[in-house]
PDB file of C-alpha atoms and ligand atoms in Angstrom:
ATOM      1  CA  UNK A1362      20.914  -9.275  14.785  1.00  0.00           C
ATOM      2  CA  UNK A1363      19.432  -6.003  13.502  1.00  0.00           C
ATOM      3  CA  UNK A1364      16.786  -4.136  15.459  1.00  0.00           C
ATOM      4  CA  UNK A1365      13.115  -4.413  14.546  1.00  0.00           C
ATOM      5  CA  UNK A1366      11.478  -1.340  13.014  1.00  0.00           C
ATOM      6  CA  UNK A1367       8.972  -0.725  15.826  1.00  0.00           C
ATOM      7  CA  UNK A1368       6.078   1.698  15.545  1.00  0.00           C
ATOM      8  CA  UNK A1369       6.590   4.497  13.013  1.00  0.00           C
ATOM      9  CA  UNK A1370       8.417   7.607  14.185  1.00  0.00           C
ATOM     10  CA  UNK A1371       9.571  10.751  12.365  1.00  0.00           C
ATOM     11  CA  UNK A1372       8.084  11.454   8.931  1.00  0.00           C
ATOM     12  CA  UNK A1373       5.528   9.235   7.222  1.00  0.00           C
ATOM     13  CA  UNK A1374       3.945   9.123   3.769  1.00  0.00           C
ATOM     14  CA  UNK A1375       0.616   7.404   3.047  1.00  0.00           C
ATOM     15  CA  UNK A1376      -0.064   6.849  -0.654  1.00  0.00           C
ATOM     16  CA  UNK A1377      -3.746   6.282  -1.493  1.00  0.00           C
ATOM     17  CA  UNK A1378      -5.166   7.911   1.638  1.00  0.00           C
ATOM     18  CA  UNK A1379      -8.566   9.082   0.367  1.00  0.00           C
ATOM     19  CA  UNK A1380     -10.547   6.195   1.858  1.00  0.00           C
ATOM     20  CA  UNK A1381     -10.401   2.643   3.197  1.00  0.00           C
ATOM     21  CA  UNK A1382      -7.194   1.295   4.702  1.00  0.00           C
ATOM     22  CA  UNK A1383      -5.083   4.301   3.637  1.00  0.00           C
ATOM     23  CA  UNK A1384      -7.357   6.834   5.346  1.00  0.00           C
ATOM     24  CA  UNK A1385      -7.243   4.774   8.540  1.00  0.00           C
ATOM     25  CA  UNK A1386      -3.420   4.700   8.376  1.00  0.00           C
ATOM     26  CA  UNK A1387      -3.505   8.500   8.364  1.00  0.00           C
ATOM     27  CA  UNK A1388      -5.812   8.495  11.413  1.00  0.00           C
ATOM     28  CA  UNK A1389      -3.638   6.070  13.382  1.00  0.00           C
ATOM     29  CA  UNK A1390      -0.410   7.855  12.439  1.00  0.00           C
ATOM     30  CA  UNK A1391      -1.953  11.164  13.586  1.00  0.00           C
ATOM     31  CA  UNK A1392      -2.800   9.493  16.919  1.00  0.00           C
ATOM     32  CA  UNK A1393       0.880   8.522  17.354  1.00  0.00           C
ATOM     33  CA  UNK A1394       2.803  11.455  18.848  1.00  0.00           C
ATOM     34  CA  UNK A1395       6.126   9.898  17.778  1.00  0.00           C
ATOM     35  CA  UNK A1396       5.197  10.695  14.168  1.00  0.00           C
ATOM     36  CA  UNK A1397       6.158  14.300  13.418  1.00  0.00           C
ATOM     37  CA  UNK A1398       4.790  14.876   9.920  1.00  0.00           C
ATOM     38  CA  UNK A1399       2.435  12.908   7.721  1.00  0.00           C
ATOM     39  CA  UNK A1400       2.288  13.397   3.976  1.00  0.00           C
ATOM     40  CA  UNK A1401      -0.726  11.789   2.301  1.00  0.00           C
ATOM     41  CA  UNK A1402      -1.873  11.419  -1.294  1.00  0.00           C
ATOM     42  CA  UNK A1403      -5.341  11.137  -2.772  1.00  0.00           C
ATOM     43  CA  UNK A1404      -6.658  10.961  -6.326  1.00  0.00           C
ATOM     44  CA  UNK A1405     -10.397  11.732  -6.202  1.00  0.00           C
ATOM     45  CA  UNK A1406     -12.621  13.602  -3.756  1.00  0.00           C
ATOM     46  CA  UNK A1407     -11.361  12.974  -0.277  1.00  0.00           C
ATOM     47  CA  UNK A1408     -13.617  14.902   2.100  1.00  0.00           C
ATOM     48  CA  UNK A1409     -12.699  12.919   5.233  1.00  0.00           C
ATOM     49  CA  UNK A1410      -8.982  13.286   4.492  1.00  0.00           C
ATOM     50  CA  UNK A1411      -9.386  17.005   3.774  1.00  0.00           C
ATOM     51  CA  UNK A1412     -11.084  17.577   7.127  1.00  0.00           C
ATOM     52  CA  UNK A1413      -8.260  15.738   8.916  1.00  0.00           C
ATOM     53  CA  UNK A1414      -5.802  18.035   7.142  1.00  0.00           C
ATOM     54  CA  UNK A1415      -7.760  21.078   8.294  1.00  0.00           C
ATOM     55  CA  UNK A1416      -7.771  19.820  11.892  1.00  0.00           C
ATOM     56  CA  UNK A1417      -4.037  18.931  11.817  1.00  0.00           C
ATOM     57  CA  UNK A1418      -2.582  21.671   9.621  1.00  0.00           C
ATOM     58  CA  UNK A1419       0.783  21.498  11.357  1.00  0.00           C
ATOM     59  CA  UNK A1420       1.269  17.739  10.876  1.00  0.00           C
ATOM     60  CA  UNK A1421      -0.680  16.573   7.818  1.00  0.00           C
ATOM     61  CA  UNK A1422      -0.012  17.727   4.270  1.00  0.00           C
ATOM     62  CA  UNK A1423      -1.946  16.471   1.240  1.00  0.00           C
ATOM     63  CA  UNK A1424      -0.964  15.967  -2.397  1.00  0.00           C
ATOM     64  CA  UNK A1425      -3.205  15.047  -5.301  1.00  0.00           C
ATOM     65  CA  UNK A1426      -1.593  12.179  -7.196  1.00  0.00           C
ATOM     66  CA  UNK A1427      -2.914   9.803  -9.820  1.00  0.00           C
ATOM     67  CA  UNK A1428      -0.319   7.051  -9.467  1.00  0.00           C
ATOM     68  CA  UNK A1429      -0.723   6.017 -13.108  1.00  0.00           C
ATOM     69  CA  UNK A1430       0.978   9.311 -14.080  1.00  0.00           C
ATOM     70  CA  UNK A1431       4.694   9.199 -13.243  1.00  0.00           C
ATOM     71  CA  UNK A1432       5.045  12.983 -13.512  1.00  0.00           C
ATOM     72  CA  UNK A1433       2.483  13.430 -10.714  1.00  0.00           C
ATOM     73  CA  UNK A1434       4.388  11.001  -8.457  1.00  0.00           C
ATOM     74  CA  UNK A1435       7.624  12.828  -9.230  1.00  0.00           C
ATOM     75  CA  UNK A1436       6.139  16.263  -8.554  1.00  0.00           C
ATOM     76  CA  UNK A1437       4.617  15.253  -5.196  1.00  0.00           C
ATOM     77  CA  UNK A1438       7.837  13.583  -4.041  1.00  0.00           C
ATOM     78  CA  UNK A1439       9.792  16.666  -5.155  1.00  0.00           C
ATOM     79  CA  UNK A1440       7.456  18.829  -3.028  1.00  0.00           C
ATOM     80  CA  UNK A1441       7.998  16.532  -0.036  1.00  0.00           C
ATOM     81  CA  UNK A1442      11.772  16.737  -0.599  1.00  0.00           C
ATOM     82  CA  UNK A1443      11.508  20.515  -0.488  1.00  0.00           C
ATOM     83  CA  UNK A1444      10.238  20.251   3.113  1.00  0.00           C
ATOM     84  CA  UNK A1445      12.224  17.284   4.471  1.00  0.00           C
ATOM     85  CA  UNK A1446      15.362  15.372   3.480  1.00  0.00           C
ATOM     86  CA  UNK A1447      14.024  12.069   4.811  1.00  0.00           C
ATOM     87  CA  UNK A1448      11.036   9.795   5.232  1.00  0.00           C
ATOM     88  CA  UNK A1449      11.030   7.100   7.897  1.00  0.00           C
ATOM     89  CA  UNK A1450       7.896   5.204   6.900  1.00  0.00           C
ATOM     90  CA  UNK A1451       5.943   4.900   3.661  1.00  0.00           C
ATOM     91  CA  UNK A1452       2.748   2.884   3.311  1.00  0.00           C
ATOM     92  CA  UNK A1453       1.301   2.455  -0.166  1.00  0.00           C
ATOM     93  CA  UNK A1454      -2.410   1.586   0.013  1.00  0.00           C
ATOM     94  CA  UNK A1455      -3.340   2.118  -3.633  1.00  0.00           C
ATOM     95  CA  UNK A1456      -5.292  -0.679  -5.242  1.00  0.00           C
ATOM     96  CA  UNK A1457      -7.914  -1.451  -7.869  1.00  0.00           C
ATOM     97  CA  UNK A1458     -10.306  -4.420  -7.953  1.00  0.00           C
ATOM     98  CA  UNK A1459     -13.440  -2.943  -9.536  1.00  0.00           C
ATOM     99  CA  UNK A1460     -14.473   0.432 -10.925  1.00  0.00           C
ATOM    100  CA  UNK A1461     -17.725   0.852 -12.866  1.00  0.00           C
ATOM    101  CA  UNK A1462     -17.519  -1.457 -15.861  1.00  0.00           C
ATOM    102  CA  UNK A1463     -14.183  -2.839 -14.733  1.00  0.00           C
ATOM    103  CA  UNK A1464     -15.028  -5.992 -12.780  1.00  0.00           C
ATOM    104  CA  UNK A1465     -12.779  -8.933 -11.845  1.00  0.00           C
ATOM    105  CA  UNK A1466     -12.884 -11.661 -14.504  1.00  0.00           C
ATOM    106  CA  UNK A1467     -14.646 -14.915 -13.569  1.00  0.00           C
ATOM    107  CA  UNK A1468     -13.726 -16.643 -16.815  1.00  0.00           C
ATOM    108  CA  UNK A1469     -11.331 -16.521 -19.769  1.00  0.00           C
ATOM    109  CA  UNK A1470     -14.278 -15.220 -21.813  1.00  0.00           C
ATOM    110  CA  UNK A1471     -13.991 -11.927 -19.907  1.00  0.00           C
ATOM    111  CA  UNK A1472     -10.273 -11.378 -20.555  1.00  0.00           C
ATOM    112  CA  UNK A1473      -9.808  -7.908 -22.022  1.00  0.00           C
ATOM    113  CA  UNK A1474      -6.497  -6.257 -22.850  1.00  0.00           C
ATOM    114  CA  UNK A1475      -7.449  -2.748 -21.700  1.00  0.00           C
ATOM    115  CA  UNK A1476      -8.767  -4.041 -18.395  1.00  0.00           C
ATOM    116  CA  UNK A1477      -5.579  -6.059 -17.774  1.00  0.00           C
ATOM    117  CA  UNK A1478      -3.468  -2.991 -18.572  1.00  0.00           C
ATOM    118  CA  UNK A1479      -5.494  -0.935 -16.085  1.00  0.00           C
ATOM    119  CA  UNK A1480      -4.949  -3.507 -13.328  1.00  0.00           C
ATOM    120  CA  UNK A1481      -1.200  -3.571 -13.997  1.00  0.00           C
ATOM    121  CA  UNK A1482      -0.930   0.216 -14.152  1.00  0.00           C
ATOM    122  CA  UNK A1483      -2.664   0.789 -10.813  1.00  0.00           C
ATOM    123  CA  UNK A1484      -1.665  -2.315  -8.845  1.00  0.00           C
ATOM    124  CA  UNK A1485       1.848  -3.059 -10.099  1.00  0.00           C
ATOM    125  CA  UNK A1486       3.595  -0.292 -12.054  1.00  0.00           C
ATOM    126  CA  UNK A1487       2.659   2.521  -9.656  1.00  0.00           C
ATOM    127  CA  UNK A1488       4.476   0.819  -6.779  1.00  0.00           C
ATOM    128  CA  UNK A1489       7.741   0.412  -8.659  1.00  0.00           C
ATOM    129  CA  UNK A1490       7.546   4.067  -9.733  1.00  0.00           C
ATOM    130  CA  UNK A1491       7.201   4.948  -6.050  1.00  0.00           C
ATOM    131  CA  UNK A1492      10.271   2.798  -5.250  1.00  0.00           C
ATOM    132  CA  UNK A1493      12.154   4.620  -8.025  1.00  0.00           C
ATOM    133  CA  UNK A1494      11.339   8.134  -6.849  1.00  0.00           C
ATOM    134  CA  UNK A1495      11.349   7.510  -3.086  1.00  0.00           C
ATOM    135  CA  UNK A1496      14.844   6.041  -2.840  1.00  0.00           C
ATOM    136  CA  UNK A1497      16.598   9.330  -1.975  1.00  0.00           C
ATOM    137  CA  UNK A1498      14.079  10.077   0.802  1.00  0.00           C
ATOM    138  CA  UNK A1499      14.361   6.562   2.267  1.00  0.00           C
ATOM    139  CA  UNK A1500      18.164   6.404   2.106  1.00  0.00           C
ATOM    140  CA  UNK A1501      19.539   7.923   5.309  1.00  0.00           C
ATOM    141  CA  UNK A1502      21.239   6.887   8.533  1.00  0.00           C
ATOM    142  CA  UNK A1503      18.030   5.858  10.349  1.00  0.00           C
ATOM    143  CA  UNK A1504      16.090   2.666   9.567  1.00  0.00           C
ATOM    144  CA  UNK A1505      13.302   3.347   7.058  1.00  0.00           C
ATOM    145  CA  UNK A1506      10.499   1.099   5.844  1.00  0.00           C
ATOM    146  CA  UNK A1507       8.473   1.122   2.631  1.00  0.00           C
ATOM    147  CA  UNK A1508       5.394  -1.142   2.857  1.00  0.00           C
ATOM    148  CA  UNK A1509       2.932  -1.801   0.046  1.00  0.00           C
ATOM    149  CA  UNK A1510      -0.399  -3.504   0.446  1.00  0.00           C
ATOM    150  CA  UNK A1511      -0.555  -6.502  -1.859  1.00  0.00           C
ATOM    151  CA  UNK A1512      -3.105  -9.332  -1.485  1.00  0.00           C
ATOM    152  CA  UNK A1513      -2.934 -13.041  -0.705  1.00  0.00           C
ATOM    153  CA  UNK A1514      -4.759 -13.736  -3.978  1.00  0.00           C
ATOM    154  CA  UNK A1515      -1.580 -12.475  -5.660  1.00  0.00           C
ATOM    155  CA  UNK A1516       0.310 -15.461  -4.265  1.00  0.00           C
ATOM    156  CA  UNK A1517       0.989 -17.854  -7.162  1.00  0.00           C
ATOM    157  CA  UNK A1518       1.781 -20.688  -4.724  1.00  0.00           C
ATOM    158  CA  UNK A1519      -1.509 -20.186  -2.875  1.00  0.00           C
ATOM    159  CA  UNK A1520      -3.809 -19.932  -5.919  1.00  0.00           C
ATOM    160  CA  UNK A1521      -6.374 -22.713  -5.318  1.00  0.00           C
ATOM    161  CA  UNK A1522      -9.585 -21.428  -6.872  1.00  0.00           C
ATOM    162  CA  UNK A1523      -8.610 -19.297  -9.883  1.00  0.00           C
ATOM    163  CA  UNK A1524     -10.635 -16.371 -11.233  1.00  0.00           C
ATOM    164  CA  UNK A1525      -9.816 -12.658 -10.865  1.00  0.00           C
ATOM    165  CA  UNK A1526      -7.075 -12.964 -13.526  1.00  0.00           C
ATOM    166  CA  UNK A1527      -6.083  -9.316 -13.729  1.00  0.00           C
ATOM    167  CA  UNK A1528      -6.181  -8.534  -9.998  1.00  0.00           C
ATOM    168  CA  UNK A1529      -4.256 -11.715  -9.099  1.00  0.00           C
ATOM    169  CA  UNK A1530      -1.656 -11.263 -11.837  1.00  0.00           C
ATOM    170  CA  UNK A1531      -1.157  -7.568 -11.092  1.00  0.00           C
ATOM    171  CA  UNK A1532      -0.583  -8.289  -7.392  1.00  0.00           C
ATOM    172  CA  UNK A1533       1.862 -11.114  -8.335  1.00  0.00           C
ATOM    173  CA  UNK A1534       3.673  -8.623 -10.590  1.00  0.00           C
ATOM    174  CA  UNK A1535       3.663  -6.063  -7.762  1.00  0.00           C
ATOM    175  CA  UNK A1536       5.315  -8.654  -5.511  1.00  0.00           C
ATOM    176  CA  UNK A1537       8.023  -9.438  -8.079  1.00  0.00           C
ATOM    177  CA  UNK A1538       8.712  -5.770  -8.834  1.00  0.00           C
ATOM    178  CA  UNK A1539       9.154  -4.871  -5.167  1.00  0.00           C
ATOM    179  CA  UNK A1540      11.128  -8.045  -4.335  1.00  0.00           C
ATOM    180  CA  UNK A1541      13.516  -6.964  -7.109  1.00  0.00           C
ATOM    181  CA  UNK A1542      13.612  -3.370  -5.828  1.00  0.00           C
ATOM    182  CA  UNK A1543      14.421  -4.704  -2.337  1.00  0.00           C
ATOM    183  CA  UNK A1544      17.559  -6.332  -3.775  1.00  0.00           C
ATOM    184  CA  UNK A1545      18.672  -3.058  -5.390  1.00  0.00           C
ATOM    185  CA  UNK A1546      17.784  -1.061  -2.240  1.00  0.00           C
ATOM    186  CA  UNK A1547      20.075  -3.366  -0.180  1.00  0.00           C
ATOM    187  CA  UNK A1548      22.965  -1.833  -2.135  1.00  0.00           C
ATOM    188  CA  UNK A1549      21.712   1.707  -2.613  1.00  0.00           C
ATOM    189  CA  UNK A1550      19.715   2.320   0.602  1.00  0.00           C
ATOM    190  CA  UNK A1551      21.046  -0.294   3.035  1.00  0.00           C
ATOM    191  CA  UNK A1552      18.968   0.827   6.019  1.00  0.00           C
ATOM    192  CA  UNK A1553      15.693   0.705   4.113  1.00  0.00           C
ATOM    193  CA  UNK A1554      13.321  -2.268   4.329  1.00  0.00           C
ATOM    194  CA  UNK A1555      10.735  -3.046   1.634  1.00  0.00           C
ATOM    195  CA  UNK A1556       7.802  -5.304   2.533  1.00  0.00           C
ATOM    196  CA  UNK A1557       4.524  -6.469   1.007  1.00  0.00           C
ATOM    197  CA  UNK A1558       1.477  -6.948   3.214  1.00  0.00           C
ATOM    198  CA  UNK A1559      -1.791  -8.858   2.999  1.00  0.00           C
ATOM    199  CA  UNK A1560      -4.392  -6.978   5.077  1.00  0.00           C
ATOM    200  CA  UNK A1561      -7.049  -9.719   5.359  1.00  0.00           C
ATOM    201  CA  UNK A1562     -10.552  -9.081   4.017  1.00  0.00           C
ATOM    202  CA  UNK A1563     -11.361  -5.573   5.172  1.00  0.00           C
ATOM    203  CA  UNK A1564     -14.630  -3.699   5.043  1.00  0.00           C
ATOM    204  CA  UNK A1565     -13.918  -1.051   2.397  1.00  0.00           C
ATOM    205  CA  UNK A1566     -15.492  -0.086  -0.934  1.00  0.00           C
ATOM    206  CA  UNK A1567     -12.964  -2.404  -2.638  1.00  0.00           C
ATOM    207  CA  UNK A1568     -14.286  -5.561  -0.946  1.00  0.00           C
ATOM    208  CA  UNK A1569     -17.894  -4.358  -0.595  1.00  0.00           C
ATOM    209  CA  UNK A1570     -19.416  -6.210  -3.622  1.00  0.00           C
ATOM    210  CA  UNK A1571     -17.682  -9.456  -2.589  1.00  0.00           C
ATOM    211  CA  UNK A1572     -18.509  -9.563   1.127  1.00  0.00           C
ATOM    212  CA  UNK A1573     -21.589 -11.821   0.851  1.00  0.00           C
ATOM    213  CA  UNK A1574     -19.808 -15.095   1.611  1.00  0.00           C
ATOM    214  CA  UNK A1575     -17.333 -13.694   4.120  1.00  0.00           C
ATOM    215  CA  UNK A1576     -18.150 -14.741   7.712  1.00  0.00           C
ATOM    216  CA  UNK A1577     -18.496 -11.608   9.887  1.00  0.00           C
ATOM    217  CA  UNK A1578     -15.485 -12.531  12.043  1.00  0.00           C
ATOM    218  CA  UNK A1579     -13.330 -12.637   8.898  1.00  0.00           C
ATOM    219  CA  UNK A1580     -14.366  -9.190   7.668  1.00  0.00           C
ATOM    220  CA  UNK A1581     -12.185  -6.715   9.518  1.00  0.00           C
ATOM    221  CA  UNK A1582     -13.069  -3.078  10.188  1.00  0.00           C
ATOM    222  CA  UNK A1583     -10.278  -0.791   8.930  1.00  0.00           C
ATOM    223  CA  UNK A1584      -9.295   0.075  12.522  1.00  0.00           C
ATOM    224  CA  UNK A1585      -8.445  -3.577  13.222  1.00  0.00           C
ATOM    225  CA  UNK A1586      -6.656  -4.081   9.892  1.00  0.00           C
ATOM    226  CA  UNK A1587      -4.399  -1.072  10.371  1.00  0.00           C
ATOM    227  CA  UNK A1588      -3.535  -2.050  13.973  1.00  0.00           C
ATOM    228  CA  UNK A1589      -2.648  -5.549  12.766  1.00  0.00           C
ATOM    229  CA  UNK A1590      -0.543  -4.259   9.888  1.00  0.00           C
ATOM    230  CA  UNK A1591       1.291  -1.792  12.166  1.00  0.00           C
ATOM    231  CA  UNK A1592       2.130  -4.756  14.440  1.00  0.00           C
ATOM    232  CA  UNK A1593       3.506  -6.749  11.479  1.00  0.00           C
ATOM    233  CA  UNK A1594       5.544  -3.717  10.383  1.00  0.00           C
ATOM    234  CA  UNK A1595       6.858  -3.176  13.932  1.00  0.00           C
ATOM    235  CA  UNK A1596       8.391  -6.673  13.962  1.00  0.00           C
ATOM    236  CA  UNK A1597      10.307  -6.297  10.717  1.00  0.00           C
ATOM    237  CA  UNK A1598      14.086  -5.941  10.506  1.00  0.00           C
ATOM    238  CA  UNK A1599      16.152  -4.956   7.497  1.00  0.00           C
ATOM    239  CA  UNK A1600      16.840  -8.690   6.997  1.00  0.00           C
ATOM    240  CA  UNK A1601      13.130  -9.011   6.062  1.00  0.00           C
ATOM    241  CA  UNK A1602      13.464  -6.669   3.095  1.00  0.00           C
ATOM    242  CA  UNK A1603      11.776  -8.230   0.042  1.00  0.00           C
ATOM    243  CA  UNK A1604       9.277 -10.385   1.941  1.00  0.00           C
ATOM    244  CA  UNK A1605       5.481 -10.851   1.921  1.00  0.00           C
ATOM    245  CA  UNK A1606       3.499 -10.960   5.189  1.00  0.00           C
ATOM    246  CA  UNK A1607      -0.059 -11.709   6.158  1.00  0.00           C
ATOM    247  CA  UNK A1608      -1.980  -9.709   8.784  1.00  0.00           C
ATOM    248  CA  UNK A1609      -1.712 -12.669  11.176  1.00  0.00           C
ATOM    249  CA  UNK A1610       2.081 -12.725  11.159  1.00  0.00           C
ATOM    250  CA  UNK A1611       2.497 -15.571   8.633  1.00  0.00           C
ATOM    251  CA  UNK A1612       5.082 -15.227   5.914  1.00  0.00           C
ATOM    252  CA  UNK A1613       3.245 -15.821   2.606  1.00  0.00           C
ATOM    253  CA  UNK A1614       4.502 -17.863  -0.364  1.00  0.00           C
ATOM    254  CA  UNK A1615       5.112 -15.900  -3.547  1.00  0.00           C
TER     255      UNK A1615
HETATM  256  N1  NAP B3161     -10.256  -4.491   1.369  1.00  0.00           N
HETATM  257  C1  NAP B3161      -9.804  -5.719   1.255  1.00  0.00           C
HETATM  258  O1  NAP B3161     -10.476  -6.695   1.631  1.00  0.00           O
HETATM  259  C2  NAP B3161      -8.437  -5.989   0.686  1.00  0.00           C
HETATM  260  C3  NAP B3161      -7.960  -7.304   0.674  1.00  0.00           C
HETATM  261  C4  NAP B3161      -6.701  -7.562   0.151  1.00  0.00           C
HETATM  262  C5  NAP B3161      -5.937  -6.513  -0.321  1.00  0.00           C
HETATM  263  N2  NAP B3161      -6.429  -5.232  -0.309  1.00  0.00           N
HETATM  264  C6  NAP B3161      -5.579  -4.171  -0.823  1.00  0.00           C
HETATM  265  O2  NAP B3161      -5.495  -3.149   0.149  1.00  0.00           O
HETATM  266  C7  NAP B3161      -5.212  -1.896  -0.485  1.00  0.00           C
HETATM  267  C8  NAP B3161      -6.184  -0.833   0.028  1.00  0.00           C
HETATM  268  O3  NAP B3161      -7.483  -1.192  -0.392  1.00  0.00           O
HETATM  269  P1  NAP B3161      -8.826  -0.720   0.327  1.00  0.00           P
HETATM  270  O4  NAP B3161      -9.543  -1.945   0.690  1.00  0.00           O
HETATM  271  O5  NAP B3161      -8.514   0.315   1.324  1.00  0.00           O
HETATM  272  O6  NAP B3161      -9.578  -0.120  -0.942  1.00  0.00           O
HETATM  273  P2  NAP B3161     -10.174   1.334  -1.275  1.00  0.00           P
HETATM  274  O7  NAP B3161     -10.940   1.828  -0.115  1.00  0.00           O
HETATM  275  O8  NAP B3161     -10.856   1.154  -2.579  1.00  0.00           O
HETATM  276  O9  NAP B3161      -8.868   2.228  -1.450  1.00  0.00           O
HETATM  277  C9  NAP B3161      -8.097   2.130  -2.612  1.00  0.00           C
HETATM  278  C10 NAP B3161      -7.254   3.374  -2.726  1.00  0.00           C
HETATM  279  O10 NAP B3161      -6.529   3.310  -3.958  1.00  0.00           O
HETATM  280  C11 NAP B3161      -6.590   4.602  -4.545  1.00  0.00           C
HETATM  281  N3  NAP B3161      -6.395   4.560  -5.989  1.00  0.00           N
HETATM  282  C12 NAP B3161      -6.955   3.735  -6.888  1.00  0.00           C
HETATM  283  N4  NAP B3161      -6.525   4.043  -8.130  1.00  0.00           N
HETATM  284  C13 NAP B3161      -5.667   5.083  -8.000  1.00  0.00           C
HETATM  285  C14 NAP B3161      -4.907   5.864  -8.901  1.00  0.00           C
HETATM  286  N5  NAP B3161      -4.918   5.634 -10.216  1.00  0.00           N
HETATM  287  N6  NAP B3161      -4.133   6.861  -8.400  1.00  0.00           N
HETATM  288  C15 NAP B3161      -4.113   7.127  -7.078  1.00  0.00           C
HETATM  289  N7  NAP B3161      -4.809   6.427  -6.170  1.00  0.00           N
HETATM  290  C16 NAP B3161      -5.583   5.431  -6.633  1.00  0.00           C
HETATM  291  C17 NAP B3161      -7.978   5.104  -4.210  1.00  0.00           C
HETATM  292  O11 NAP B3161      -8.015   6.520  -4.381  1.00  0.00           O
HETATM  293  P3  NAP B3161      -9.392   7.272  -4.814  1.00  0.00           P
HETATM  294  O12 NAP B3161     -10.356   7.025  -3.686  1.00  0.00           O
HETATM  295  O13 NAP B3161      -8.962   8.697  -4.875  1.00  0.00           O
HETATM  296  O14 NAP B3161      -9.818   6.687  -6.093  1.00  0.00           O
HETATM  297  C18 NAP B3161      -8.085   4.658  -2.753  1.00  0.00           C
HETATM  298  O15 NAP B3161      -7.462   5.595  -1.897  1.00  0.00           O
HETATM  299  C19 NAP B3161      -5.294  -2.168  -1.993  1.00  0.00           C
HETATM  300  O16 NAP B3161      -4.008  -2.392  -2.508  1.00  0.00           O
HETATM  301  C20 NAP B3161      -6.093  -3.471  -2.070  1.00  0.00           C
HETATM  302  O17 NAP B3161      -5.803  -4.178  -3.243  1.00  0.00           O
HETATM  303  C21 NAP B3161      -7.664  -4.946   0.195  1.00  0.00           C
END
């Protein structure tokens, strides 16, 4: 049986590190002395991330990347490749649920092509572009792991209550794209594991407008979410590549 991944060591990349779960991944990776270098991306103002980079100049390097622009992904990964031939751990925390006028649809009446395209661009297509450009950095003789945060509402099998068409469908598409990439990676980067993670409802700006009916014990602070996700990641083996896990250790239906 292959060995489980364990806690991250070596070089890590956090995509979408400006706030929320991604920013907390950076904090917890910095607190782990087994992690040598952390590369982190942000799109908009990221004051908290910038001050971490100032305090940890030797270990944390930042890149500005809008993940809807493939050239920006390619440039940042090229700059990482110029400093290291390999990444051991990548966590992709990018996600979009609401942004100004863009709000999750409650009804078919609210279906809008541009809004759907925006959900797919940010939540689905960006992740497969990362898988495309990261393969050389993840393909080496040590085990590597590429995790992307999906969402349980993206599970087609688990969809009981409907609504949120674009967010749900874009997370379902994300799952299919990365499941498919995991099959190709098995051939082209055999020591790399690709997984999708459900973080549980977490207190970030993404969930903020929808927290009203969430019982307090089910609304996790980011510190708890990231600890739980690191534990799920630690238990994975390469045989788990192309699978979807909840924060509580359950394997989720597609
Ligand atoms: N919070 C929850 O309850 C919950 C539940 C289930 C799943 N999730 C998933 O967990 C992940 C992290 O979410 P979060 O709760 O931490 O939300 P968040 O605080 O809103 O963080 C989302 C991140 O995505 C980045 N992002 C959005 N659009 C981008 C773009 N075009 N290019 C680059 N970066 C972009 C944001 O960067 P900027 O700040 O620079 O815009 C931010 O860093 C997401 O995939 C979300 O769907 C969250």
